[in-house]
Structure formats: structure tokens, C-alpha cells
CSV table of C-alpha atoms in Angstrom, one decimal:
chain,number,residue,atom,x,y,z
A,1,UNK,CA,-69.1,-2.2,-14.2
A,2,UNK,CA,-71.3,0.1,-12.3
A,3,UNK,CA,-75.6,-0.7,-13.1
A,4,UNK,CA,-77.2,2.2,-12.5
A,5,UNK,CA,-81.3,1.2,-12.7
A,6,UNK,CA,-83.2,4.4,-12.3
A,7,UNK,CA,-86.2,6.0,-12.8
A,8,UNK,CA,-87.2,9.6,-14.1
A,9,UNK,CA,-89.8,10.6,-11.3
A,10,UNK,CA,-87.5,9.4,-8.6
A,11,UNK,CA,-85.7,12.6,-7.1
A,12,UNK,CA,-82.4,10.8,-5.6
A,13,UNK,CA,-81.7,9.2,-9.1
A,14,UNK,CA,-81.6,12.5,-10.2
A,15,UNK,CA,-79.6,13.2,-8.3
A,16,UNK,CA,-77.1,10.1,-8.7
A,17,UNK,CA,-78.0,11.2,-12.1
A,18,UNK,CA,-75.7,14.1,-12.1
A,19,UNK,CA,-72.5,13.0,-10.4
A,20,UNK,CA,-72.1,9.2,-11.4
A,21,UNK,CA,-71.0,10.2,-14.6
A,22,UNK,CA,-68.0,12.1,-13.1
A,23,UNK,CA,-67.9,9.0,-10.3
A,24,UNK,CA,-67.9,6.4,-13.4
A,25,UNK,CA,-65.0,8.2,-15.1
A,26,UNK,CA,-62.3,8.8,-11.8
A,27,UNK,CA,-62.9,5.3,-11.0
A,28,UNK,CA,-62.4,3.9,-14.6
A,29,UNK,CA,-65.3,2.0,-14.2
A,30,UNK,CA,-67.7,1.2,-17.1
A,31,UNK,CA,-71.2,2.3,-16.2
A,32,UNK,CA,-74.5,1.0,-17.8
A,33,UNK,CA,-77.9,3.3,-17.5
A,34,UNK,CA,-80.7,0.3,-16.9
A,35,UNK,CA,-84.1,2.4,-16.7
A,36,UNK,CA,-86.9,0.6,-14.6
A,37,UNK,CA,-90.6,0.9,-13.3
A,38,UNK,CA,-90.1,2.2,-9.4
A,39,UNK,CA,-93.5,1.3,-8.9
A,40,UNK,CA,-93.5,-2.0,-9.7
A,41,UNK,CA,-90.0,-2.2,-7.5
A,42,UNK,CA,-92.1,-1.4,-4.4
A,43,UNK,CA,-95.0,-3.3,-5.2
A,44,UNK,CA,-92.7,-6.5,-5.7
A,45,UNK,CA,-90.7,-5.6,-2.7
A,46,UNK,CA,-92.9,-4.4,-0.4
A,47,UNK,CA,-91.8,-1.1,-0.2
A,48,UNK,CA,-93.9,2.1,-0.3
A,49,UNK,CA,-93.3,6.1,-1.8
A,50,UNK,CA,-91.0,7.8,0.7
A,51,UNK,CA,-93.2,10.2,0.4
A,52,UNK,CA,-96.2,8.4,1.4
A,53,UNK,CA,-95.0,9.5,5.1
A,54,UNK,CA,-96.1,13.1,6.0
A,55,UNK,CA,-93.4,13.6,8.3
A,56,UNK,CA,-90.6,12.0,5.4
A,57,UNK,CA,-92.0,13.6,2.8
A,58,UNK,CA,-91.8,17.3,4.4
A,59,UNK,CA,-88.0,16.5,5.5
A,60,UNK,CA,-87.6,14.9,2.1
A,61,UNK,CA,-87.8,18.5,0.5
A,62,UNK,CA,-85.0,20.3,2.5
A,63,UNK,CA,-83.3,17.4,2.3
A,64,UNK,CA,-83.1,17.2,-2.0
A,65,UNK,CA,-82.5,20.9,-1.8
A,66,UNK,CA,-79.1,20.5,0.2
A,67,UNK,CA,-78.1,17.9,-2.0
A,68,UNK,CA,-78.6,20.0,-5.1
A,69,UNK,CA,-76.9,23.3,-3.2
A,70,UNK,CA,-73.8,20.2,-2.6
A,71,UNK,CA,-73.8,19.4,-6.0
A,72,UNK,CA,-74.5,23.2,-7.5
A,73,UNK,CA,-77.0,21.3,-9.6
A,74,UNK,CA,-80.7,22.7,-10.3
A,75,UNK,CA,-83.7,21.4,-8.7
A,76,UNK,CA,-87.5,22.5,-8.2
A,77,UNK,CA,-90.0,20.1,-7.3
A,78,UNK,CA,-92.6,19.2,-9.6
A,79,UNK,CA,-95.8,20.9,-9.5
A,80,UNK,CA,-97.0,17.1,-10.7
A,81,UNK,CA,-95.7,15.0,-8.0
A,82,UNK,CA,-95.9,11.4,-8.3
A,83,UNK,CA,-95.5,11.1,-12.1
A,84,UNK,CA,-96.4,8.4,-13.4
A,85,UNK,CA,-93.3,7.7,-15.2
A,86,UNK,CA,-94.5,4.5,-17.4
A,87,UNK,CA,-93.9,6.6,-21.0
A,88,UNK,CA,-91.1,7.7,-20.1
A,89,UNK,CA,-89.3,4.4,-18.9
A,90,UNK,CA,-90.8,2.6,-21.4
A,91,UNK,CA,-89.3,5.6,-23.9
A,92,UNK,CA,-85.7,5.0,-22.7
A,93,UNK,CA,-86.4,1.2,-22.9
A,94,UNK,CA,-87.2,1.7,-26.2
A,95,UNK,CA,-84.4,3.6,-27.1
A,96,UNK,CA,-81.8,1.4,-25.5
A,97,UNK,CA,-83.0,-1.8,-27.6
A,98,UNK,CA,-83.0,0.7,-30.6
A,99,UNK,CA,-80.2,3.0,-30.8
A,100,UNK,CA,-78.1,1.9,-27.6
A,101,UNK,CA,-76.9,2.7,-24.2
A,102,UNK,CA,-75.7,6.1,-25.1
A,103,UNK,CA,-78.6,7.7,-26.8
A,104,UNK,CA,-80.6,6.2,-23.8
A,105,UNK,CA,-78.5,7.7,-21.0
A,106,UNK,CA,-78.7,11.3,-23.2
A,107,UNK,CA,-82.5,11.0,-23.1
A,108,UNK,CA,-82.4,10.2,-19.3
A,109,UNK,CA,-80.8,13.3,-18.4
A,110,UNK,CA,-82.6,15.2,-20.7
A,111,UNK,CA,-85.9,13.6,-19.2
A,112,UNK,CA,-84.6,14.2,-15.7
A,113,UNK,CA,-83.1,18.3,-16.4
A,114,UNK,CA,-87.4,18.1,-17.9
A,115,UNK,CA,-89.2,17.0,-14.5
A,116,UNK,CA,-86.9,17.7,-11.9
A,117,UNK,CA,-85.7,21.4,-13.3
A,118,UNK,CA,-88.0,22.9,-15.7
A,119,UNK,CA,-91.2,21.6,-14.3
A,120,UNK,CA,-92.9,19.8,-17.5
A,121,UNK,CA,-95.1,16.7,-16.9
A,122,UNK,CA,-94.0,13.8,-18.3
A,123,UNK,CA,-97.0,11.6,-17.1
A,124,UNK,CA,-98.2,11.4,-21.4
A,125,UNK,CA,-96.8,9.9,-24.2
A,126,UNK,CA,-96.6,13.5,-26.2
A,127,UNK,CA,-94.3,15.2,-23.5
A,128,UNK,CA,-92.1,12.2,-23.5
A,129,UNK,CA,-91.5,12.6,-26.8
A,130,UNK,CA,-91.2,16.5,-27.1
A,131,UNK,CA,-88.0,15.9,-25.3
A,132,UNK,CA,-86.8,13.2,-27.8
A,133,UNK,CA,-87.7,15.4,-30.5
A,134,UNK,CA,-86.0,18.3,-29.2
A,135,UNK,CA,-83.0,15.8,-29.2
A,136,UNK,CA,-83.0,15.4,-32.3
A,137,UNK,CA,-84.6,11.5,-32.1
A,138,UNK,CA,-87.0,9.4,-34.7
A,139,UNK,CA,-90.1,10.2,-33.1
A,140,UNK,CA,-92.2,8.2,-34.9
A,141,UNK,CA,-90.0,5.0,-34.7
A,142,UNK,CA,-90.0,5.6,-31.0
A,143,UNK,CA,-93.4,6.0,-30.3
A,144,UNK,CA,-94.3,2.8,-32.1
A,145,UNK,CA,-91.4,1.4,-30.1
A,146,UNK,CA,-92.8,1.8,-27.5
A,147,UNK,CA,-96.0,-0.6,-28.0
A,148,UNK,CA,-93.9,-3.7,-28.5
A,149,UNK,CA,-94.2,-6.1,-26.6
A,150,UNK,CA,-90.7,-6.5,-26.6
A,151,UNK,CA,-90.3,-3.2,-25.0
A,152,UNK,CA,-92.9,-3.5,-22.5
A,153,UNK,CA,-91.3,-6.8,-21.7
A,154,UNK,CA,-87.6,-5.8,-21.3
A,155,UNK,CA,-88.7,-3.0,-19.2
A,156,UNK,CA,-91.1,-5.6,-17.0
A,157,UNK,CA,-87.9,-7.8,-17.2
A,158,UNK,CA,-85.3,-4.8,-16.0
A,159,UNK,CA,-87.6,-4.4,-13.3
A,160,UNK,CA,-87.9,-7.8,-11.9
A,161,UNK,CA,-83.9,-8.7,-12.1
A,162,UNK,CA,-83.4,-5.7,-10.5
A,163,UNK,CA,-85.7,-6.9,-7.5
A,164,UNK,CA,-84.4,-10.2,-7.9
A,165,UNK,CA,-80.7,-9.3,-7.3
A,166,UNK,CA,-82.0,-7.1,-4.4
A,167,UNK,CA,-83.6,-3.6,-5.4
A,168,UNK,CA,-86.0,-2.2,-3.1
A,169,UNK,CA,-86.1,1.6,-4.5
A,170,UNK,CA,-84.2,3.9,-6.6
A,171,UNK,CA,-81.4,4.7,-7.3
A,172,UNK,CA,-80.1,1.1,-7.4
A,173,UNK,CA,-76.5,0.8,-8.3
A,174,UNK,CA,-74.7,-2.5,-8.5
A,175,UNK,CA,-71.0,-3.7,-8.7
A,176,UNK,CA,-72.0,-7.6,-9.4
A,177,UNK,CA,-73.8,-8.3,-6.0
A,178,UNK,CA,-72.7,-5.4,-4.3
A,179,UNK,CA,-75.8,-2.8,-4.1
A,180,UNK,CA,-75.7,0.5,-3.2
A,181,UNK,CA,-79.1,2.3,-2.6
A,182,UNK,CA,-79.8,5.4,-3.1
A,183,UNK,CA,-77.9,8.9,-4.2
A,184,UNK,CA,-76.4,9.3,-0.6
A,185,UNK,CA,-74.3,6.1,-0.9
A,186,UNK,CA,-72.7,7.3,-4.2
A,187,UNK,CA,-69.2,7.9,-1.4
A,188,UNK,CA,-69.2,4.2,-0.4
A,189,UNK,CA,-69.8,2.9,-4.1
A,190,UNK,CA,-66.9,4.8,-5.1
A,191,UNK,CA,-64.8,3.6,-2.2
A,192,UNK,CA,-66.3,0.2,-3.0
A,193,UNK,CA,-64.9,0.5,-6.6
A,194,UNK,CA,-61.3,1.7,-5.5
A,195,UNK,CA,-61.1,-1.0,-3.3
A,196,UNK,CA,-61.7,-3.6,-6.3
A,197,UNK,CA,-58.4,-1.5,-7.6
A,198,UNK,CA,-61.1,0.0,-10.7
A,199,UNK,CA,-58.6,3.3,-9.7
B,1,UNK,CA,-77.3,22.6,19.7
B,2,UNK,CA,-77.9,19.6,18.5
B,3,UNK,CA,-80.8,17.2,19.7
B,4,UNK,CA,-80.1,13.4,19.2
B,5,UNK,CA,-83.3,11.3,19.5
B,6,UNK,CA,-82.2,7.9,19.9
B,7,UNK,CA,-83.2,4.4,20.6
B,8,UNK,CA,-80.9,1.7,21.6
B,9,UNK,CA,-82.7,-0.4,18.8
B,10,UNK,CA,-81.3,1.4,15.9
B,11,UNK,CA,-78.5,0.1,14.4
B,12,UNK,CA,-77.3,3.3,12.4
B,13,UNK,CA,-78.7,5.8,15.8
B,14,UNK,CA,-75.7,3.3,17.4
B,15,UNK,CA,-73.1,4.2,14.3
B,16,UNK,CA,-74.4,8.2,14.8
B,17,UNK,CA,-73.6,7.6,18.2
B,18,UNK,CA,-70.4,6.6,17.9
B,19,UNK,CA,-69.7,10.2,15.8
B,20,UNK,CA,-72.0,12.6,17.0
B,21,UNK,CA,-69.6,13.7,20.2
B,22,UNK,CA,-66.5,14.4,18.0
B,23,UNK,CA,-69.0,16.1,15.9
B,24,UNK,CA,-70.0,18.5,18.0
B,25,UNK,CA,-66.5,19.1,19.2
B,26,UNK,CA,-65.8,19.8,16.0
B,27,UNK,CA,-68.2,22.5,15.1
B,28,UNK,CA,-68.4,23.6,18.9
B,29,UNK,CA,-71.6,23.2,19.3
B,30,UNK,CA,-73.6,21.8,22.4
B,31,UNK,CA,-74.9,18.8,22.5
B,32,UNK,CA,-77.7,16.8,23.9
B,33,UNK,CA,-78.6,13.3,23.9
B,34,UNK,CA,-82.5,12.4,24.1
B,35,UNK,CA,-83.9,9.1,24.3
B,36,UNK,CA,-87.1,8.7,22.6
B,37,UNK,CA,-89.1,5.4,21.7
B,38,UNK,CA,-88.6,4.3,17.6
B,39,UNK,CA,-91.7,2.0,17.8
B,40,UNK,CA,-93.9,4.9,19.0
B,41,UNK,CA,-92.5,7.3,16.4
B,42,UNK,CA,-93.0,4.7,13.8
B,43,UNK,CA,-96.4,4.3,14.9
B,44,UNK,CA,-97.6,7.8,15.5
B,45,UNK,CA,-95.5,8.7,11.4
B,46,UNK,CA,-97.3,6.0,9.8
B,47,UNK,CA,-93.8,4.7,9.1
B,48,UNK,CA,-92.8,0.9,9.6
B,49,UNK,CA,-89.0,-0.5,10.7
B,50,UNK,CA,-87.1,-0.6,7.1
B,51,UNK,CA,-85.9,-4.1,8.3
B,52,UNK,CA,-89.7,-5.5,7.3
B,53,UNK,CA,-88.6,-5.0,3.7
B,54,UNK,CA,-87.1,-8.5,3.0
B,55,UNK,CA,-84.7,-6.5,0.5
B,56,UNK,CA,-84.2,-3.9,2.6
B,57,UNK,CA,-82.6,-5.9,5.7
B,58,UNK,CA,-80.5,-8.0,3.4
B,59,UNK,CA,-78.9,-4.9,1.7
B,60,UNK,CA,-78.9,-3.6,5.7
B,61,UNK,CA,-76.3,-5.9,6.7
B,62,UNK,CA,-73.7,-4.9,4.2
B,63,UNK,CA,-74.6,-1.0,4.5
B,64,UNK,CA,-74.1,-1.4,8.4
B,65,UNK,CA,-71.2,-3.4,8.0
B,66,UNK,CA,-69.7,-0.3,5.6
B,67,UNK,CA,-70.1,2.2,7.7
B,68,UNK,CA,-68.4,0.3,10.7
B,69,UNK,CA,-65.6,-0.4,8.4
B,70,UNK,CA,-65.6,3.6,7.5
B,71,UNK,CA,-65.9,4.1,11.1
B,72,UNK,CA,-63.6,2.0,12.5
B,73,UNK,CA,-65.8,1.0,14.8
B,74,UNK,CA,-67.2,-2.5,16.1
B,75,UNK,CA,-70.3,-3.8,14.8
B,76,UNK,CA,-71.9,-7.2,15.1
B,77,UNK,CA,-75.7,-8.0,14.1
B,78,UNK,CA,-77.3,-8.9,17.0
B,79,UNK,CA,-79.1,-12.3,17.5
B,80,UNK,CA,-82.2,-10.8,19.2
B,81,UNK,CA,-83.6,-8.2,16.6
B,82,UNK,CA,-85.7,-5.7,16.4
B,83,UNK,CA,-85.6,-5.9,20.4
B,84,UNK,CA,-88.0,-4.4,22.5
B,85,UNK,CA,-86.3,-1.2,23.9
B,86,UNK,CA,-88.8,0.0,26.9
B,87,UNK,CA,-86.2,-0.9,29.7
B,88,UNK,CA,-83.1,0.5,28.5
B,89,UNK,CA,-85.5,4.3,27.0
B,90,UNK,CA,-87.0,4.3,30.0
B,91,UNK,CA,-83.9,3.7,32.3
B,92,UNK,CA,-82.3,6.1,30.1
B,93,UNK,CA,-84.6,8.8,30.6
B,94,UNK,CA,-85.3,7.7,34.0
B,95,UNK,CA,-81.4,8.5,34.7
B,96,UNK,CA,-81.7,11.9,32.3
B,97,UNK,CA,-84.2,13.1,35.1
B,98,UNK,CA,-82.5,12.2,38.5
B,99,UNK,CA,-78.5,12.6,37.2
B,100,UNK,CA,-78.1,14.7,34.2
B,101,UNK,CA,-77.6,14.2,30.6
B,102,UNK,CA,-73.6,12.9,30.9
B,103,UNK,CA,-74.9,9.8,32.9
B,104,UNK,CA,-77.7,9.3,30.2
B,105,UNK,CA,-74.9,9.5,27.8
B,106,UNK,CA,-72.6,7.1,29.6
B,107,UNK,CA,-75.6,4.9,30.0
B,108,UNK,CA,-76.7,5.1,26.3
B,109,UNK,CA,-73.0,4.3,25.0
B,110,UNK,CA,-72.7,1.4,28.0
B,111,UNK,CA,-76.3,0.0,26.5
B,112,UNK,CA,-75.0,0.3,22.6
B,113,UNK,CA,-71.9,-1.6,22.9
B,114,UNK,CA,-74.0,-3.9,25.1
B,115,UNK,CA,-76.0,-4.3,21.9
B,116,UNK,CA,-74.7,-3.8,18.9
B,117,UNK,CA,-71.4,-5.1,19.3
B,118,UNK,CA,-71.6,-7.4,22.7
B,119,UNK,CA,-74.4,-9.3,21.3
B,120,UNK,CA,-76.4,-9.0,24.9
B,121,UNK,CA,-80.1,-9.1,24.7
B,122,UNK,CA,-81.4,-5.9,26.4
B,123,UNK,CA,-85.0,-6.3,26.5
B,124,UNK,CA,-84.9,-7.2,30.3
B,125,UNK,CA,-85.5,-5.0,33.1
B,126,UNK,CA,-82.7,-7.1,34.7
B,127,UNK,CA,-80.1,-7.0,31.2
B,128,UNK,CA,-80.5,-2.9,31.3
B,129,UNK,CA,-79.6,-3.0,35.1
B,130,UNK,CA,-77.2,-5.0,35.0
B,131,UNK,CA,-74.9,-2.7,32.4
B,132,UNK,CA,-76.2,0.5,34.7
B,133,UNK,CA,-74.1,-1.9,37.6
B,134,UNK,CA,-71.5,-1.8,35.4
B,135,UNK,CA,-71.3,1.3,35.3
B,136,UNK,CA,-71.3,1.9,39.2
B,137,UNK,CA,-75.0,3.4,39.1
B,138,UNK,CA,-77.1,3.3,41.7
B,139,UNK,CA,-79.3,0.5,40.6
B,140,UNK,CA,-81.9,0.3,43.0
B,141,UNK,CA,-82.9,3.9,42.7
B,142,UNK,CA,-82.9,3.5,39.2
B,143,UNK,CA,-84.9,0.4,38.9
B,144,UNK,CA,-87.5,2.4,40.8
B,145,UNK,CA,-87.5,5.5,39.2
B,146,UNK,CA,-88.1,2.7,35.6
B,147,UNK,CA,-91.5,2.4,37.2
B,148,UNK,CA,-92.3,6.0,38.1
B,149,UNK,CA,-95.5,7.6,35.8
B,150,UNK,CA,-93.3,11.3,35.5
B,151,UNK,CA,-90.7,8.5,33.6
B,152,UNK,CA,-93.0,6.9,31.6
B,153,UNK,CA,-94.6,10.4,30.8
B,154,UNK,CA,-91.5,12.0,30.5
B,155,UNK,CA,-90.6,9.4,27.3
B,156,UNK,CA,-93.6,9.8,25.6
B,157,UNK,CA,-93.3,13.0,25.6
B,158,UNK,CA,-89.9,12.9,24.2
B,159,UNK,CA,-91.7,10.6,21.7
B,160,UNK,CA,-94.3,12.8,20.8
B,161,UNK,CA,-92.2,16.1,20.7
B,162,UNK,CA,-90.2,14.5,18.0
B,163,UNK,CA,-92.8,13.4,15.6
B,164,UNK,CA,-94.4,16.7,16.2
B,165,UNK,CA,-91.1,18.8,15.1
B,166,UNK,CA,-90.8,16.1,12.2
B,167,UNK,CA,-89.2,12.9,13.2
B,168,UNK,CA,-90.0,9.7,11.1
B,169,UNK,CA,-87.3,7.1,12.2
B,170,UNK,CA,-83.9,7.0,13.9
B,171,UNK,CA,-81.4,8.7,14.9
B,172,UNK,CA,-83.1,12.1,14.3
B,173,UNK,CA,-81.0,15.1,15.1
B,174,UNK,CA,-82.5,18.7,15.3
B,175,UNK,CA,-80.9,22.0,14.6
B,176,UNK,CA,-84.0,24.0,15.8
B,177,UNK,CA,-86.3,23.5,13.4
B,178,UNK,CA,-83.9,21.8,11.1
B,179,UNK,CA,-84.2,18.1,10.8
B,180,UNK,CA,-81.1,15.8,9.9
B,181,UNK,CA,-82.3,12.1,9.7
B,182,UNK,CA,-79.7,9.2,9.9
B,183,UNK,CA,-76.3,8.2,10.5
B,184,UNK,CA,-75.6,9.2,7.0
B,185,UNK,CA,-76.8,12.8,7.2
B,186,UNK,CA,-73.8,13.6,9.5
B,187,UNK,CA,-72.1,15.6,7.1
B,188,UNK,CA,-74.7,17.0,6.2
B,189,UNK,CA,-75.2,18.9,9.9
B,190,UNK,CA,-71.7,19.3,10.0
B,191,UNK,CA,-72.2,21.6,7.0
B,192,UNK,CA,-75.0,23.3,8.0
B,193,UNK,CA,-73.4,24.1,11.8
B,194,UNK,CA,-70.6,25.5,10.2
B,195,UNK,CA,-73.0,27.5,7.5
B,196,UNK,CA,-74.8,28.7,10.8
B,197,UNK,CA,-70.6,30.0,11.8
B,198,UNK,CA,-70.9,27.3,14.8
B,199,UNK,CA,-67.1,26.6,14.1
């Protein structure tokens, strides 16, 4: 069982986004979409933005664009850049609790082909669910969803086991207690996985 | 031609190191080894050694661990970490300027086995000389030319050229103005030598 614990304004889960689909389905592995805050990953961490680094951030935009020419996926940078992504992962928390893992993961990469391709802020609770609605989702159940208290504590609680077992940033993927971080370590994950005889 | 900037600290400038040749072999292109200091670049990027991230260094020791496995390499954590790497960049550069870049090479390969696999604390004038004996170098002159200000400016310099062209951490390899950072960007240059018909 792959964990993949993401987070729509983080450009490498994006990224992972589009290929561990394909990755989940040659190694015959089950894979789980677990949406989490990124900011409150670094805060309990101790990490910081990648971005906060003048020097990382400017290498950090040729480097997502080779990536998406690898893939021959789409990508522009948002014109709104951190996003505040709290309606959003709350949103697919929501959802998941809701409906299930499925229509969470279709909202994910429907959130994600939003931000990281067409440019739309997400940062409000109305463009979050445009793109739900679009999908064809109960807007009004989600949007009053997403007030629970048991939504804004699963997502609280996502984000603290994911620390817990290990997470420092984003894309966190875990076999058990094996993590891999980040969209460039999508290779060893899979060789991980084949290894465990998943293929 | 590719520019390695590398400190003996770095665990994955040490797995680059142990790539980078057959590399550049490969894809025919020139290549040049230069010793810079990772603290200094840290310092003058704003950036901070990922190992501070409690998180961070625990999934650091199975990533590393990976890649020597991938690698076929050796790899064992050293028990003196971070270490203070002013000997060994300064003897490296020190050697750059009176011998050539092949004995910094030799020198840098000598010092990383030394470290990262021979578990031998290098931050000793005396432990850096003593692998430069090794190696049948003239120790003396080199111990000498340690102390000389054109050394000391000569890798600060280094240092500073590197942050100015972009460099955040270690190793960071240029293509002109093209900046690949990490052991895991490999492919990543290897791709874009052969897009610029290196091979």
C-alpha cells in the first residue's frame, strides 16, 4: 500500500501527482491519496518553504519545468504563489470522509490541473468549490463539510501522523515505514515496491 | 563542461562523486572538479544543512543508504558529522593551484573514501595530510601552501562565485548558466548534455 499525503500548492506533489497513478498500477500496489496541511508539516518539523531561499527558489523554476517536459505534463507557475491551500485540503478532507478515497483523489487532480496548469487561485472557499462543482459534486453538502469539526480535525490529525511517522515536506509517500520524499524519489519507491515482490 | 562544486562534507556531493566521471565520459564532455566551502554557501543562501531537520536526517540515512545500494558503491555514516571541512577545501584547492585539477581530483576521491566510507575524522590539518601522504604528495609543500592567503582567497572565491551563479547546497554542478543541484539531478544533466548534442 503506497500513502501518498500531499498537498495542492506543493509543486513536486503535482508532480508525483501525475505519474504515481501509472507507478501504483505496474507495481500492483494499492495506493491511498491522504491530503494534508504542508504548512503545519514544516511548522511541526522545523522545516521551511523551499522557496523561502532566493537562490532555491530561482533553480526551483527550471527545475519543475524539466520535470514537466520528462513527464510531457503541463505546468505554469502560479501568478499566486504560496496559496494558502487550507480550503482546499480541508475540501478533499471533506470529501474523503464523505464520498471516499476515489472521489477525493478526482478532486485532487482536478485541484492540482486548477493551480498548477490553468492558473486559478484556490486560496477562497468559492474557487475551491467551482472545481467541485464543475465535477459534478454536492456543493452545498461540501461546503458545510467543511466547518466540522470533524473535518478540520481529521485533516489536523493526517497532518500530525504524517510528521509523526517522519514527514518533513511534500510529497510524502510511505510503504509502512519506508518514506520516500519528494516527486524525484518516485524511481526508488518503485524499486522499493518491486523489491517487496508488489511486481 | 561541467563544474562540480563540492565539499568533502556532503554525503550525496560523495555519491555525485562517485558518478560524475563516468558521466562525463559518457556524454563527452569536460569536466572539472571545484572545491568550494558548503558552510559559507549555506550561510551567504540563507540556507541551513538539511541534517538540522530532526525528520530530515532520520529519512537521510535510508535515502543515502539507497542510493549506495543503486550505486553499488560503499557508504558508511560517519561518526564525526557535520565535520568541519576547512583543511581538506583548502588542501584541495591549495593542490588545484600548484598541481592541476587531476591531483585535486585524486585528492578529493582519496579524502571521500577517507570519509564517507573509512569512517576517518578529517577535520585535522594532520588527518587531511596524512591521506595527501597516502597518496605520495608532497606534504610539506602542501601543508604550506594550506596557510597561504592566495589559498584561502582562492576558496572563498570559489565559494562566492557559486552562490553568485545560483548555488544553495551541495554538490552543485553547472552547465554555464544551468544549475543541476544534487546527486539526484544526474540524469537530469545527462539529458540536458545530450539535448545540448554533447554525445
Amino acid at each position: 500500500m503506497i500513502e501518498f499525503f500531499y498537498d495542492i500548492n506543493s509543486p513536486y506533489s503535482y508532480l508525483a501527482a501525475t505519474q504515481v497513478e501509472a507507478l501504483a498500477k505496474r507495481t500492483a500496489s494499492p495506493l491511498r491519496f491522504r491530503p494534508f496541511l504542508l504548512g503545519g508539516v514544516f511548522k511541526q518539523a522545523g522545516n521551511d518553504a523551499p522557496a523561502r531561499i532566493p537562490n532555491k527558489a530561482r533553480w526551483m523554476l527550471g527545475d519543475l519545468a524539466r520535470w514537466a517536459a520528462i513527464y510531457d505534463v503541463p505546468f505554469r507557475f502560479p501568478s499566486v504563489f504560496p496559496l494558502n491551500s487550507l480550503h482546499a485540503q480541508r475540501a478533499l478532507v471533506a470529501l474523503d470522509r464523505s464520498v471516499g478515497e476515489e472521489a477525493q483523489r478526482g478532486l485532487a487532480l482536478a485541484l492540482y490541473r486548477a493551480y498548477w496548469v490553468d492558473d486559478r487561485d484556490l486560496s477562497t472557499r468559492e474557487a475551491v468549490l467551482e472545481i467541485a462543482a464543475a465535477r459534478g459534486l454536492d456543493v452545498a453538502a461540501l461546503s458545510s463539510a467543511m466547518d466540522a469539526p470533524e473535518t478540520k480535525d481529521a485533516l489536523r490529525a493526517a497532518t500530525d501522523e504524517a510528521v509523526q511517522r517522519g514527514a518533513f515536506g511534500a510529497p510524502s509517500l510511505f510503504v509502512g515505514d519506508a518514506l520516500f520524499w519528494g516527486n524525484d524519489r518516485l524511481p526508488l519507491l518503485e524499486a522499493h515496491l518491486r523489491a517487496l515482490g508488489g511486481a
